[in-house]
Amino acid sequence: MDLWLKEKQIENAVMTYKIKETLHIEKTKYQDLAILDTYEFGRMLVLDGIVQTTIKDEFVYHEMITHIPLFTHNNPKKVLVVGGGDGGAIREILKHPSVEKVVLCEIDERVVDLSLKYLPEISSALNDPRCEVFIGDGIKYVIDHKGEFDVIIVDSTDPFGAAEGLFNVNFYNSLYECLTEDGIFVAQTETPIYLPQVVKKVFHDIKTAFPITRMFMAAIPTYPGVYWSFTIGSKKYDPLTIDENKIKDIDTKYYHKDLHKACFVLPKYIKNLIG
Ligand code: SAM
């Protein structure tokens, strides 16, 4: 029988994936969660019908959301991930020898449990002794931990439901307070093709909270529009002025030192959008 997942993140366009097997499906306290095995992308985590990560293309997102801020900071020791319960960002962060501790603050413990069970290639670093998993709301966690983190990575779902409060000025001001004096943060900031007004608003909200704001892009096949935006808010370090020759060669498939600045070169329509 032909089984297909039809992802309806965007109102008038869908992405579809042929399903080999449904490995797990449940309603958690926060969202509908499914782990599916697909013909094209392998196993995938789906929340509220929206693809979060897949075995085939997860490396693009996880490498870009982590190595850009971590190689921009001079000496990142303590890192916070808000969301990111699949553990992919943690795996990449722990490739940086300077990192002594990383906290994962994920609201839904079932995402963590089921990623550990069904997506070990992505999640296994959650068991590393340098990683602390905290189950709770990232908004409160950030308010309660002022001045603690060198780098914060907001690896969240889209701006609806539990993640809605992770996309506004109040949250960006709290992130500023939660960072050390030379801290830097990054967030996944959606698709400029389908949600230009969201991308524009988020960029400007981050700009009101941080002296240095930069947007970079990466091509992620399973996210709507493929060409996905990330935005950096930084107190001191500018990703565009660092010396790329100091970037160490770590084990990656997408990120490398020549891409560090190149990914900030934006097409005209995005430059015009964010002004
Ligand atoms: N890479 C993904 C994407 O862009 O589709 C995001 C992956 S990760 C699974 C997103 C996680 O953010 C989810 O597991 C969700 O439970 C978590 N999340 C949503 N709102 C949150 C909040 N307020 N605090 C902490 N975690 C949150």
PDB file of C-alpha atoms and ligand atoms in Angstrom:
ATOM      1  CA  MET A   1       0.000   0.000   0.000  1.00  0.00           C
ATOM      2  CA  ASP A   2       1.187   3.536  -0.782  1.00  0.00           C
ATOM      3  CA  LEU A   3       1.423   5.619   2.438  1.00  0.00           C
ATOM      4  CA  TRP A   4       2.413   9.284   2.203  1.00  0.00           C
ATOM      5  CA  LEU A   5       3.065  12.012   4.788  1.00  0.00           C
ATOM      6  CA  LYS A   6       1.637  15.290   3.543  1.00  0.00           C
ATOM      7  CA  GLU A   7       3.269  18.172   5.429  1.00  0.00           C
ATOM      8  CA  LYS A   8       1.060  21.249   5.576  1.00  0.00           C
ATOM      9  CA  GLN A   9       3.316  23.768   7.315  1.00  0.00           C
ATOM     10  CA  ILE A  10       2.611  26.284   4.557  1.00  0.00           C
ATOM     11  CA  GLU A  11      -1.053  27.100   3.941  1.00  0.00           C
ATOM     12  CA  ASN A  12      -1.141  26.706   0.173  1.00  0.00           C
ATOM     13  CA  ALA A  13       1.716  24.319  -0.596  1.00  0.00           C
ATOM     14  CA  VAL A  14       2.575  20.839   0.647  1.00  0.00           C
ATOM     15  CA  MET A  15       5.607  18.586   0.788  1.00  0.00           C
ATOM     16  CA  THR A  16       5.023  14.829   0.595  1.00  0.00           C
ATOM     17  CA  TYR A  17       7.114  11.829   1.586  1.00  0.00           C
ATOM     18  CA  LYS A  18       6.500   8.153   0.856  1.00  0.00           C
ATOM     19  CA  ILE A  19       6.442   6.202   4.117  1.00  0.00           C
ATOM     20  CA  LYS A  20       8.104   2.816   4.493  1.00  0.00           C
ATOM     21  CA  GLU A  21       7.064   2.277   8.129  1.00  0.00           C
ATOM     22  CA  THR A  22       5.463   4.096  11.047  1.00  0.00           C
ATOM     23  CA  LEU A  23       7.853   3.386  13.930  1.00  0.00           C
ATOM     24  CA  HIS A  24       6.070   5.333  16.674  1.00  0.00           C
ATOM     25  CA  ILE A  25       3.166   7.708  17.027  1.00  0.00           C
ATOM     26  CA  GLU A  26       1.751   9.429  20.142  1.00  0.00           C
ATOM     27  CA  LYS A  27       0.164  12.576  21.504  1.00  0.00           C
ATOM     28  CA  THR A  28       2.576  14.037  24.080  1.00  0.00           C
ATOM     29  CA  LYS A  29       1.645  16.730  26.606  1.00  0.00           C
ATOM     30  CA  TYR A  30       2.737  19.351  24.031  1.00  0.00           C
ATOM     31  CA  GLN A  31       2.357  17.980  20.501  1.00  0.00           C
ATOM     32  CA  ASP A  32       1.600  15.105  18.154  1.00  0.00           C
ATOM     33  CA  LEU A  33       4.827  13.164  17.721  1.00  0.00           C
ATOM     34  CA  ALA A  34       5.694  10.614  15.040  1.00  0.00           C
ATOM     35  CA  ILE A  35       8.833   8.763  14.083  1.00  0.00           C
ATOM     36  CA  LEU A  36       8.517   7.571  10.501  1.00  0.00           C
ATOM     37  CA  ASP A  37      10.816   5.635   8.214  1.00  0.00           C
ATOM     38  CA  THR A  38      10.684   7.118   4.705  1.00  0.00           C
ATOM     39  CA  TYR A  39      12.016   5.863   1.389  1.00  0.00           C
ATOM     40  CA  GLU A  40      13.879   9.040   0.454  1.00  0.00           C
ATOM     41  CA  PHE A  41      15.078  10.573   3.750  1.00  0.00           C
ATOM     42  CA  GLY A  42      15.280   7.580   6.090  1.00  0.00           C
ATOM     43  CA  ARG A  43      13.913   7.908   9.634  1.00  0.00           C
ATOM     44  CA  MET A  44      12.381  11.277  10.480  1.00  0.00           C
ATOM     45  CA  LEU A  45      10.999  13.069  13.537  1.00  0.00           C
ATOM     46  CA  VAL A  46       7.656  14.746  12.868  1.00  0.00           C
ATOM     47  CA  LEU A  47       5.946  17.119  15.336  1.00  0.00           C
ATOM     48  CA  ASP A  48       2.387  18.320  14.719  1.00  0.00           C
ATOM     49  CA  GLY A  49       2.709  17.019  11.155  1.00  0.00           C
ATOM     50  CA  ILE A  50       5.879  19.051  10.479  1.00  0.00           C
ATOM     51  CA  VAL A  51       9.205  17.386   9.664  1.00  0.00           C
ATOM     52  CA  GLN A  52      11.842  18.360  12.247  1.00  0.00           C
ATOM     53  CA  THR A  53      14.827  16.314  11.234  1.00  0.00           C
ATOM     54  CA  THR A  54      15.710  13.363   9.015  1.00  0.00           C
ATOM     55  CA  ILE A  55      18.636  10.971   8.909  1.00  0.00           C
ATOM     56  CA  LYS A  56      19.530  12.022   5.344  1.00  0.00           C
ATOM     57  CA  ASP A  57      19.677  15.829   5.619  1.00  0.00           C
ATOM     58  CA  GLU A  58      19.979  16.619   9.350  1.00  0.00           C
ATOM     59  CA  PHE A  59      23.696  17.379   9.033  1.00  0.00           C
ATOM     60  CA  VAL A  60      23.060  20.614   7.142  1.00  0.00           C
ATOM     61  CA  TYR A  61      20.873  22.159   9.825  1.00  0.00           C
ATOM     62  CA  HIS A  62      22.806  20.871  12.840  1.00  0.00           C
ATOM     63  CA  GLU A  63      26.231  21.845  11.531  1.00  0.00           C
ATOM     64  CA  MET A  64      25.158  25.312  10.445  1.00  0.00           C
ATOM     65  CA  ILE A  65      23.200  26.230  13.582  1.00  0.00           C
ATOM     66  CA  THR A  66      26.180  25.306  15.774  1.00  0.00           C
ATOM     67  CA  HIS A  67      29.533  25.843  14.030  1.00  0.00           C
ATOM     68  CA  ILE A  68      28.783  29.367  12.807  1.00  0.00           C
ATOM     69  CA  PRO A  69      28.289  30.798  16.344  1.00  0.00           C
ATOM     70  CA  LEU A  70      30.841  28.502  18.018  1.00  0.00           C
ATOM     71  CA  PHE A  71      33.632  29.396  15.591  1.00  0.00           C
ATOM     72  CA  THR A  72      32.662  33.073  15.800  1.00  0.00           C
ATOM     73  CA  HIS A  73      33.075  33.126  19.596  1.00  0.00           C
ATOM     74  CA  ASN A  74      36.687  33.268  20.725  1.00  0.00           C
ATOM     75  CA  ASN A  75      36.503  30.645  23.454  1.00  0.00           C
ATOM     76  CA  PRO A  76      33.066  29.066  23.987  1.00  0.00           C
ATOM     77  CA  LYS A  77      32.987  27.084  27.225  1.00  0.00           C
ATOM     78  CA  LYS A  78      29.367  26.981  28.300  1.00  0.00           C
ATOM     79  CA  VAL A  79      26.598  26.524  25.736  1.00  0.00           C
ATOM     80  CA  LEU A  80      22.792  26.396  26.001  1.00  0.00           C
ATOM     81  CA  VAL A  81      20.468  24.798  23.461  1.00  0.00           C
ATOM     82  CA  VAL A  82      16.799  25.796  23.719  1.00  0.00           C
ATOM     83  CA  GLY A  83      14.622  23.092  22.113  1.00  0.00           C
ATOM     84  CA  GLY A  84      16.706  20.673  20.046  1.00  0.00           C
ATOM     85  CA  GLY A  85      15.505  17.546  21.882  1.00  0.00           C
ATOM     86  CA  ASP A  86      16.677  15.328  19.008  1.00  0.00           C
ATOM     87  CA  GLY A  87      20.266  16.002  20.177  1.00  0.00           C
ATOM     88  CA  GLY A  88      21.771  16.853  16.763  1.00  0.00           C
ATOM     89  CA  ALA A  89      22.960  20.300  17.853  1.00  0.00           C
ATOM     90  CA  ILE A  90      24.520  18.776  20.987  1.00  0.00           C
ATOM     91  CA  ARG A  91      26.480  16.285  18.856  1.00  0.00           C
ATOM     92  CA  GLU A  92      27.991  19.136  16.820  1.00  0.00           C
ATOM     93  CA  ILE A  93      28.674  21.424  19.824  1.00  0.00           C
ATOM     94  CA  LEU A  94      30.649  18.687  21.547  1.00  0.00           C
ATOM     95  CA  LYS A  95      33.067  18.566  18.579  1.00  0.00           C
ATOM     96  CA  HIS A  96      34.494  21.848  19.955  1.00  0.00           C
ATOM     97  CA  PRO A  97      37.250  21.031  22.465  1.00  0.00           C
ATOM     98  CA  SER A  98      36.797  24.347  24.348  1.00  0.00           C
ATOM     99  CA  VAL A  99      33.233  23.419  25.362  1.00  0.00           C
ATOM    100  CA  GLU A 100      33.154  22.240  28.965  1.00  0.00           C
ATOM    101  CA  LYS A 101      29.407  22.065  29.433  1.00  0.00           C
ATOM    102  CA  VAL A 102      26.275  22.150  27.296  1.00  0.00           C
ATOM    103  CA  VAL A 103      22.733  22.334  28.650  1.00  0.00           C
ATOM    104  CA  LEU A 104      19.786  21.166  26.542  1.00  0.00           C
ATOM    105  CA  CYS A 105      16.541  22.815  27.672  1.00  0.00           C
ATOM    106  CA  GLU A 106      13.725  20.949  25.905  1.00  0.00           C
ATOM    107  CA  ILE A 107      10.084  21.354  26.888  1.00  0.00           C
ATOM    108  CA  ASP A 108       8.954  17.879  25.770  1.00  0.00           C
ATOM    109  CA  GLU A 109      10.787  14.955  27.343  1.00  0.00           C
ATOM    110  CA  ARG A 110       9.181  12.524  24.871  1.00  0.00           C
ATOM    111  CA  VAL A 111      11.152  14.145  22.035  1.00  0.00           C
ATOM    112  CA  VAL A 112      14.359  13.318  23.925  1.00  0.00           C
ATOM    113  CA  ASP A 113      13.284   9.771  24.887  1.00  0.00           C
ATOM    114  CA  LEU A 114      12.119   8.797  21.413  1.00  0.00           C
ATOM    115  CA  SER A 115      15.055  10.405  19.626  1.00  0.00           C
ATOM    116  CA  LEU A 116      17.382   8.357  21.837  1.00  0.00           C
ATOM    117  CA  LYS A 117      15.436   5.225  20.935  1.00  0.00           C
ATOM    118  CA  TYR A 118      14.851   5.693  17.197  1.00  0.00           C
ATOM    119  CA  LEU A 119      17.427   8.261  16.005  1.00  0.00           C
ATOM    120  CA  PRO A 120      20.710   7.257  17.730  1.00  0.00           C
ATOM    121  CA  GLU A 121      22.843   8.679  14.875  1.00  0.00           C
ATOM    122  CA  ILE A 122      21.500  12.115  15.792  1.00  0.00           C
ATOM    123  CA  SER A 123      20.856  11.823  19.532  1.00  0.00           C
ATOM    124  CA  SER A 124      23.649   9.757  21.061  1.00  0.00           C
ATOM    125  CA  ALA A 125      25.680  12.762  22.299  1.00  0.00           C
ATOM    126  CA  LEU A 126      22.834  13.474  24.752  1.00  0.00           C
ATOM    127  CA  ASN A 127      24.497  10.777  26.880  1.00  0.00           C
ATOM    128  CA  ASP A 128      27.858  12.583  26.921  1.00  0.00           C
ATOM    129  CA  PRO A 129      28.914  13.558  30.478  1.00  0.00           C
ATOM    130  CA  ARG A 130      29.389  17.189  29.340  1.00  0.00           C
ATOM    131  CA  CYS A 131      25.678  17.397  28.418  1.00  0.00           C
ATOM    132  CA  GLU A 132      22.943  18.177  30.945  1.00  0.00           C
ATOM    133  CA  VAL A 133      19.374  17.578  29.787  1.00  0.00           C
ATOM    134  CA  PHE A 134      16.869  19.883  31.502  1.00  0.00           C
ATOM    135  CA  ILE A 135      13.191  19.334  30.781  1.00  0.00           C
ATOM    136  CA  GLY A 136      11.317  22.635  30.944  1.00  0.00           C
ATOM    137  CA  ASP A 137      10.300  25.793  29.126  1.00  0.00           C
ATOM    138  CA  GLY A 138      13.235  27.594  27.504  1.00  0.00           C
ATOM    139  CA  ILE A 139      11.641  30.995  28.143  1.00  0.00           C
ATOM    140  CA  LYS A 140      11.735  30.493  31.913  1.00  0.00           C
ATOM    141  CA  TYR A 141      15.140  28.786  31.857  1.00  0.00           C
ATOM    142  CA  VAL A 142      16.720  31.759  30.097  1.00  0.00           C
ATOM    143  CA  ILE A 143      15.182  34.251  32.568  1.00  0.00           C
ATOM    144  CA  ASP A 144      16.440  32.163  35.515  1.00  0.00           C
ATOM    145  CA  HIS A 145      20.073  31.872  34.301  1.00  0.00           C
ATOM    146  CA  LYS A 146      21.421  35.385  33.804  1.00  0.00           C
ATOM    147  CA  GLY A 147      24.981  35.900  32.543  1.00  0.00           C
ATOM    148  CA  GLU A 148      25.779  32.176  32.335  1.00  0.00           C
ATOM    149  CA  PHE A 149      26.276  31.135  28.710  1.00  0.00           C
ATOM    150  CA  ASP A 150      28.877  32.011  26.067  1.00  0.00           C
ATOM    151  CA  VAL A 151      26.694  30.710  23.254  1.00  0.00           C
ATOM    152  CA  ILE A 152      22.930  30.061  23.067  1.00  0.00           C
ATOM    153  CA  ILE A 153      21.350  28.096  20.226  1.00  0.00           C
ATOM    154  CA  VAL A 154      17.602  28.381  19.753  1.00  0.00           C
ATOM    155  CA  ASP A 155      16.811  25.120  17.955  1.00  0.00           C
ATOM    156  CA  SER A 156      13.054  25.424  18.153  1.00  0.00           C
ATOM    157  CA  THR A 157       9.932  24.372  16.339  1.00  0.00           C
ATOM    158  CA  ASP A 158       8.132  27.003  14.252  1.00  0.00           C
ATOM    159  CA  PRO A 159       6.554  30.068  15.918  1.00  0.00           C
ATOM    160  CA  PHE A 160       3.320  28.415  17.039  1.00  0.00           C
ATOM    161  CA  GLY A 161       2.263  26.616  20.245  1.00  0.00           C
ATOM    162  CA  ALA A 162       5.032  26.164  22.855  1.00  0.00           C
ATOM    163  CA  ALA A 163       7.590  27.860  20.585  1.00  0.00           C
ATOM    164  CA  GLU A 164       5.579  31.040  19.920  1.00  0.00           C
ATOM    165  CA  GLY A 165       7.242  32.872  22.818  1.00  0.00           C
ATOM    166  CA  LEU A 166      10.706  32.056  21.405  1.00  0.00           C
ATOM    167  CA  PHE A 167      10.152  34.501  18.529  1.00  0.00           C
ATOM    168  CA  ASN A 168       9.715  37.964  20.077  1.00  0.00           C
ATOM    169  CA  VAL A 169      11.631  40.935  21.469  1.00  0.00           C
ATOM    170  CA  ASN A 170      11.032  39.983  25.113  1.00  0.00           C
ATOM    171  CA  PHE A 171      12.690  36.627  24.552  1.00  0.00           C
ATOM    172  CA  TYR A 172      15.619  38.184  22.651  1.00  0.00           C
ATOM    173  CA  ASN A 173      16.139  40.643  25.539  1.00  0.00           C
ATOM    174  CA  SER A 174      16.150  37.667  27.955  1.00  0.00           C
ATOM    175  CA  LEU A 175      18.725  35.912  25.760  1.00  0.00           C
ATOM    176  CA  TYR A 176      20.904  39.031  25.917  1.00  0.00           C
ATOM    177  CA  GLU A 177      20.753  38.889  29.735  1.00  0.00           C
ATOM    178  CA  CYS A 178      21.421  35.136  29.829  1.00  0.00           C
ATOM    179  CA  LEU A 179      24.650  35.496  27.815  1.00  0.00           C
ATOM    180  CA  THR A 180      28.081  36.353  29.199  1.00  0.00           C
ATOM    181  CA  GLU A 181      29.465  39.791  28.303  1.00  0.00           C
ATOM    182  CA  ASP A 182      30.862  38.615  24.949  1.00  0.00           C
ATOM    183  CA  GLY A 183      28.095  36.098  24.280  1.00  0.00           C
ATOM    184  CA  ILE A 184      26.464  35.219  20.978  1.00  0.00           C
ATOM    185  CA  PHE A 185      23.186  33.516  20.063  1.00  0.00           C
ATOM    186  CA  VAL A 186      21.658  32.020  16.952  1.00  0.00           C
ATOM    187  CA  ALA A 187      18.125  30.943  16.069  1.00  0.00           C
ATOM    188  CA  GLN A 188      16.560  29.147  13.156  1.00  0.00           C
ATOM    189  CA  THR A 189      14.437  31.895  11.622  1.00  0.00           C
ATOM    190  CA  GLU A 190      12.237  30.273   8.987  1.00  0.00           C
ATOM    191  CA  THR A 191      11.753  30.455   5.207  1.00  0.00           C
ATOM    192  CA  PRO A 192      12.038  33.773   3.336  1.00  0.00           C
ATOM    193  CA  ILE A 193      10.151  32.351   0.335  1.00  0.00           C
ATOM    194  CA  TYR A 194       6.990  31.338   2.167  1.00  0.00           C
ATOM    195  CA  LEU A 195       7.090  33.435   5.359  1.00  0.00           C
ATOM    196  CA  PRO A 196       8.849  36.703   4.428  1.00  0.00           C
ATOM    197  CA  GLN A 197       7.005  38.744   7.054  1.00  0.00           C
ATOM    198  CA  VAL A 198       8.057  36.340   9.840  1.00  0.00           C
ATOM    199  CA  VAL A 199      11.692  36.455   8.667  1.00  0.00           C
ATOM    200  CA  LYS A 200      11.613  40.258   8.499  1.00  0.00           C
ATOM    201  CA  LYS A 201      10.014  40.716  11.929  1.00  0.00           C
ATOM    202  CA  VAL A 202      12.335  38.264  13.670  1.00  0.00           C
ATOM    203  CA  PHE A 203      15.423  39.920  12.159  1.00  0.00           C
ATOM    204  CA  HIS A 204      14.287  43.355  13.293  1.00  0.00           C
ATOM    205  CA  ASP A 205      13.322  42.103  16.768  1.00  0.00           C
ATOM    206  CA  ILE A 206      16.794  40.585  17.205  1.00  0.00           C
ATOM    207  CA  LYS A 207      18.330  43.831  15.944  1.00  0.00           C
ATOM    208  CA  THR A 208      16.604  45.827  18.693  1.00  0.00           C
ATOM    209  CA  ALA A 209      18.147  43.543  21.342  1.00  0.00           C
ATOM    210  CA  PHE A 210      21.722  43.026  20.025  1.00  0.00           C
ATOM    211  CA  PRO A 211      24.408  45.400  18.691  1.00  0.00           C
ATOM    212  CA  ILE A 212      25.497  42.903  15.996  1.00  0.00           C
ATOM    213  CA  THR A 213      22.794  41.107  13.964  1.00  0.00           C
ATOM    214  CA  ARG A 214      23.550  38.919  10.940  1.00  0.00           C
ATOM    215  CA  MET A 215      21.531  36.519   8.802  1.00  0.00           C
ATOM    216  CA  PHE A 216      22.929  33.453   7.074  1.00  0.00           C
ATOM    217  CA  MET A 217      21.373  30.774   4.883  1.00  0.00           C
ATOM    218  CA  ALA A 218      21.615  27.036   4.291  1.00  0.00           C
ATOM    219  CA  ALA A 219      19.884  24.626   1.915  1.00  0.00           C
ATOM    220  CA  ILE A 220      17.812  22.079   3.846  1.00  0.00           C
ATOM    221  CA  PRO A 221      15.788  19.840   1.494  1.00  0.00           C
ATOM    222  CA  THR A 222      13.063  18.873   3.986  1.00  0.00           C
ATOM    223  CA  TYR A 223      12.245  22.403   5.178  1.00  0.00           C
ATOM    224  CA  PRO A 224       9.655  24.354   3.146  1.00  0.00           C
ATOM    225  CA  GLY A 225      11.328  26.458   0.494  1.00  0.00           C
ATOM    226  CA  VAL A 226      14.614  24.570   1.104  1.00  0.00           C
ATOM    227  CA  TYR A 227      16.597  27.808   1.468  1.00  0.00           C
ATOM    228  CA  TRP A 228      16.438  28.383   5.230  1.00  0.00           C
ATOM    229  CA  SER A 229      17.388  31.403   7.317  1.00  0.00           C
ATOM    230  CA  PHE A 230      19.276  31.610  10.609  1.00  0.00           C
ATOM    231  CA  THR A 231      19.856  34.832  12.534  1.00  0.00           C
ATOM    232  CA  ILE A 232      22.725  35.692  14.865  1.00  0.00           C
ATOM    233  CA  GLY A 233      22.561  38.222  17.693  1.00  0.00           C
ATOM    234  CA  SER A 234      25.965  38.996  19.166  1.00  0.00           C
ATOM    235  CA  LYS A 235      27.335  41.311  21.858  1.00  0.00           C
ATOM    236  CA  LYS A 236      30.935  41.481  20.629  1.00  0.00           C
ATOM    237  CA  TYR A 237      32.039  38.999  17.962  1.00  0.00           C
ATOM    238  CA  ASP A 238      31.067  39.574  14.342  1.00  0.00           C
ATOM    239  CA  PRO A 239      31.019  36.397  12.219  1.00  0.00           C
ATOM    240  CA  LEU A 240      32.071  38.505   9.222  1.00  0.00           C
ATOM    241  CA  THR A 241      35.270  39.857  10.753  1.00  0.00           C
ATOM    242  CA  ILE A 242      36.753  36.758  12.357  1.00  0.00           C
ATOM    243  CA  ASP A 243      39.970  35.277  10.956  1.00  0.00           C
ATOM    244  CA  GLU A 244      38.786  32.149   9.115  1.00  0.00           C
ATOM    245  CA  ASN A 245      42.319  30.789   9.137  1.00  0.00           C
ATOM    246  CA  LYS A 246      41.903  30.160  12.866  1.00  0.00           C
ATOM    247  CA  ILE A 247      38.934  27.847  12.216  1.00  0.00           C
ATOM    248  CA  LYS A 248      39.956  24.309  13.064  1.00  0.00           C
ATOM    249  CA  ASP A 249      39.227  21.481  10.662  1.00  0.00           C
ATOM    250  CA  ILE A 250      36.595  19.381  12.419  1.00  0.00           C
ATOM    251  CA  ASP A 251      34.631  16.418  11.137  1.00  0.00           C
ATOM    252  CA  THR A 252      31.711  17.915   9.143  1.00  0.00           C
ATOM    253  CA  LYS A 253      29.834  17.273   5.898  1.00  0.00           C
ATOM    254  CA  TYR A 254      28.470  20.770   5.120  1.00  0.00           C
ATOM    255  CA  TYR A 255      30.288  23.407   7.163  1.00  0.00           C
ATOM    256  CA  HIS A 256      33.888  24.356   6.357  1.00  0.00           C
ATOM    257  CA  LYS A 257      35.975  27.469   6.830  1.00  0.00           C
ATOM    258  CA  ASP A 258      35.358  28.953   3.367  1.00  0.00           C
ATOM    259  CA  LEU A 259      31.613  28.739   3.996  1.00  0.00           C
ATOM    260  CA  HIS A 260      31.838  30.595   7.316  1.00  0.00           C
ATOM    261  CA  LYS A 261      31.517  34.045   5.744  1.00  0.00           C
ATOM    262  CA  ALA A 262      30.103  32.968   2.371  1.00  0.00           C
ATOM    263  CA  CYS A 263      26.817  31.796   3.916  1.00  0.00           C
ATOM    264  CA  PHE A 264      26.125  35.395   5.006  1.00  0.00           C
ATOM    265  CA  VAL A 265      26.055  36.597   1.383  1.00  0.00           C
ATOM    266  CA  LEU A 266      22.340  37.107   0.805  1.00  0.00           C
ATOM    267  CA  PRO A 267      20.389  37.271  -2.456  1.00  0.00           C
ATOM    268  CA  LYS A 268      18.915  40.645  -3.299  1.00  0.00           C
ATOM    269  CA  TYR A 269      15.327  39.758  -2.358  1.00  0.00           C
ATOM    270  CA  ILE A 270      16.401  38.778   1.165  1.00  0.00           C
ATOM    271  CA  LYS A 271      18.668  41.833   1.554  1.00  0.00           C
ATOM    272  CA  ASN A 272      15.734  44.034   0.540  1.00  0.00           C
ATOM    273  CA  LEU A 273      13.417  42.155   2.901  1.00  0.00           C
ATOM    274  CA  ILE A 274      15.486  42.704   6.022  1.00  0.00           C
ATOM    275  CA  GLY A 275      16.646  46.163   4.929  1.00  0.00           C
TER     276      GLY A 275
HETATM  277  N1  SAM B   1      15.410  21.491  13.613  1.00  0.00           N
HETATM  278  C1  SAM B   1      14.057  21.644  13.895  1.00  0.00           C
HETATM  279  C2  SAM B   1      13.242  22.458  12.961  1.00  0.00           C
HETATM  280  O1  SAM B   1      13.555  23.626  12.688  1.00  0.00           O
HETATM  281  O2  SAM B   1      12.246  21.922  12.481  1.00  0.00           O
HETATM  282  C3  SAM B   1      13.778  21.871  15.334  1.00  0.00           C
HETATM  283  C4  SAM B   1      14.070  20.593  16.017  1.00  0.00           C
HETATM  284  S1  SAM B   1      13.793  20.401  17.679  1.00  0.00           S
HETATM  285  C5  SAM B   1      12.989  18.846  17.637  1.00  0.00           C
HETATM  286  C6  SAM B   1      12.564  21.564  18.198  1.00  0.00           C
HETATM  287  C7  SAM B   1      12.156  21.345  19.649  1.00  0.00           C
HETATM  288  O3  SAM B   1      11.789  22.587  20.264  1.00  0.00           O
HETATM  289  C8  SAM B   1      10.926  20.431  19.853  1.00  0.00           C
HETATM  290  O4  SAM B   1      11.350  19.201  20.355  1.00  0.00           O
HETATM  291  C9  SAM B   1      10.029  21.193  20.817  1.00  0.00           C
HETATM  292  O5  SAM B   1       9.455  20.380  21.799  1.00  0.00           O
HETATM  293  C10 SAM B   1      11.018  22.226  21.394  1.00  0.00           C
HETATM  294  N2  SAM B   1      10.383  23.417  21.970  1.00  0.00           N
HETATM  295  C11 SAM B   1       9.333  24.120  21.468  1.00  0.00           C
HETATM  296  N3  SAM B   1       9.036  25.147  22.292  1.00  0.00           N
HETATM  297  C12 SAM B   1       9.924  25.098  23.319  1.00  0.00           C
HETATM  298  C13 SAM B   1      10.125  25.890  24.503  1.00  0.00           C
HETATM  299  N4  SAM B   1       9.341  26.934  24.764  1.00  0.00           N
HETATM  300  N5  SAM B   1      11.134  25.542  25.342  1.00  0.00           N
HETATM  301  C14 SAM B   1      11.939  24.470  25.077  1.00  0.00           C
HETATM  302  N6  SAM B   1      11.776  23.676  23.995  1.00  0.00           N
HETATM  303  C15 SAM B   1      10.793  23.994  23.128  1.00  0.00           C
END
